[in-house]
């Protein structure tokens, strides 16, 4: 029953913006930490950002601080990742994942539930 579905990826020029959405079902956002991860060809999966269920505190990996913002809309059961000032290095498949009652971490193995991913390509 617990599902996460990402959307909002696409092709964008360097310096542009995208907003990714992660629509969740089968659980309450307040009870789960939701993380955003990305994986580029030939590279390991990388934690990008996270929003904690209780209180909604957020965290970011250093490479995206100041450019990306994670937020949530509890009424819509949706977590967002606003990505600004995009760089070619941001090109990857982006995933959202959920961790029950957990704090925000950037270790993918700590997350039990995953979406299918959405492709983000930053290129001229």
Coordinates of C-alpha atoms in Angstrom, one line a residue:
X1 CA 0.0 0.0 0.0
X2 CA 2.9 2.4 0.7
X3 CA 3.9 4.1 -2.5
X4 CA 5.9 7.0 -3.6
X5 CA 5.7 8.5 -7.1
X6 CA 8.1 11.1 -8.4
X7 CA 7.3 13.6 -11.2
X8 CA 8.6 16.9 -12.6
X9 CA 11.8 15.8 -14.1
X10 CA 12.8 16.9 -17.6
X11 CA 15.4 18.7 -19.7
X12 CA 16.5 22.2 -18.5
X13 CA 19.3 24.5 -19.4
X14 CA 22.1 25.3 -17.0
X15 CA 21.0 27.9 -14.5
X16 CA 17.4 26.9 -14.9
X17 CA 15.0 25.5 -12.4
X18 CA 12.8 22.5 -11.8
X19 CA 10.4 21.4 -9.1
X20 CA 10.2 17.7 -8.4
X21 CA 7.2 16.2 -6.7
X22 CA 6.9 13.1 -4.7
X23 CA 3.3 12.0 -4.1
X24 CA 2.9 9.5 -1.3
X25 CA 0.1 7.1 -0.4
X26 CA -0.4 4.6 2.3
X27 CA 1.3 6.6 5.0
X28 CA 1.2 9.9 6.8
X29 CA 4.0 12.4 6.0
X30 CA 4.3 13.4 9.7
X31 CA 5.4 9.8 10.5
X32 CA 8.2 9.4 7.9
X33 CA 11.3 11.1 7.0
X34 CA 11.4 11.6 3.2
X35 CA 14.7 11.8 1.4
X36 CA 15.7 12.8 -2.1
X37 CA 18.5 10.8 -3.7
X38 CA 20.0 10.9 -7.1
X39 CA 22.1 8.6 -9.3
X40 CA 24.1 9.6 -12.4
X41 CA 25.6 7.0 -14.8
X42 CA 28.7 5.5 -13.4
X43 CA 28.3 7.1 -10.0
X44 CA 26.9 5.9 -6.7
X45 CA 23.6 6.9 -5.4
X46 CA 23.9 10.2 -3.5
X47 CA 21.7 11.7 -0.8
X48 CA 20.5 15.1 -1.8
X49 CA 18.0 16.4 0.8
X50 CA 15.7 15.2 3.5
X51 CA 12.7 16.4 5.4
X52 CA 11.8 14.9 8.7
X53 CA 8.3 13.8 9.5
X54 CA 8.0 15.2 13.0
X55 CA 8.5 18.9 12.8
X56 CA 9.6 19.0 9.2
X57 CA 13.2 19.9 9.7
X58 CA 15.3 19.7 6.6
X59 CA 18.9 18.9 5.6
X60 CA 20.9 19.1 2.4
X61 CA 24.1 17.8 1.1
X62 CA 26.8 20.4 0.7
X63 CA 26.7 20.4 -3.1
X64 CA 23.1 21.6 -3.3
X65 CA 22.9 24.0 -0.3
X66 CA 21.6 27.3 -1.3
X67 CA 20.2 26.0 -4.6
X68 CA 17.8 23.2 -3.6
X69 CA 14.9 23.5 -1.2
X70 CA 12.8 20.6 0.1
X71 CA 9.3 21.2 1.4
X72 CA 6.0 19.4 1.9
X73 CA 2.3 19.9 1.6
X74 CA 0.6 17.5 4.1
X75 CA -2.8 18.1 2.7
X76 CA -1.7 17.0 -0.7
X77 CA 0.5 14.2 0.6
X78 CA 3.4 15.6 -1.4
X79 CA 7.0 16.4 -0.9
X80 CA 8.7 18.8 -3.2
X81 CA 12.3 19.4 -4.2
X82 CA 12.7 22.9 -5.7
X83 CA 16.0 22.9 -7.7
X84 CA 17.4 26.3 -8.8
X85 CA 20.6 27.3 -10.5
X86 CA 20.9 23.9 -12.0
X87 CA 24.2 22.6 -13.2
X88 CA 25.1 19.9 -15.6
X89 CA 26.5 18.0 -12.6
X90 CA 23.0 17.8 -11.3
X91 CA 22.0 15.5 -14.2
X92 CA 20.7 12.2 -12.7
X93 CA 17.7 10.1 -11.9
X94 CA 16.1 11.5 -8.8
X95 CA 14.4 9.3 -6.3
X96 CA 12.3 10.0 -3.2
X97 CA 12.4 7.5 -0.4
X98 CA 10.7 7.1 3.0
X99 CA 12.1 6.1 6.4
X100 CA 9.6 5.4 9.1
X101 CA 10.0 7.5 12.3
X102 CA 13.6 8.2 11.3
X103 CA 15.8 11.2 11.4
X104 CA 17.1 12.6 8.2
X105 CA 20.2 10.7 7.0
X106 CA 21.8 10.4 3.6
X107 CA 22.4 6.6 3.6
X108 CA 20.2 5.0 1.1
X109 CA 20.1 1.7 3.0
X110 CA 18.3 3.4 5.9
X111 CA 15.3 4.0 3.7
X112 CA 12.7 1.3 3.2
X113 CA 10.4 2.6 0.5
X114 CA 11.4 4.0 -2.8
X115 CA 9.8 5.6 -5.8
X116 CA 10.7 4.7 -9.4
X117 CA 12.6 7.9 -10.1
X118 CA 12.4 10.8 -12.5
X119 CA 15.1 11.9 -14.9
X120 CA 16.6 15.3 -14.6
X121 CA 18.9 16.4 -17.4
X122 CA 20.7 19.7 -17.3
X123 CA 22.2 20.5 -20.7
X124 CA 22.5 23.2 -23.3

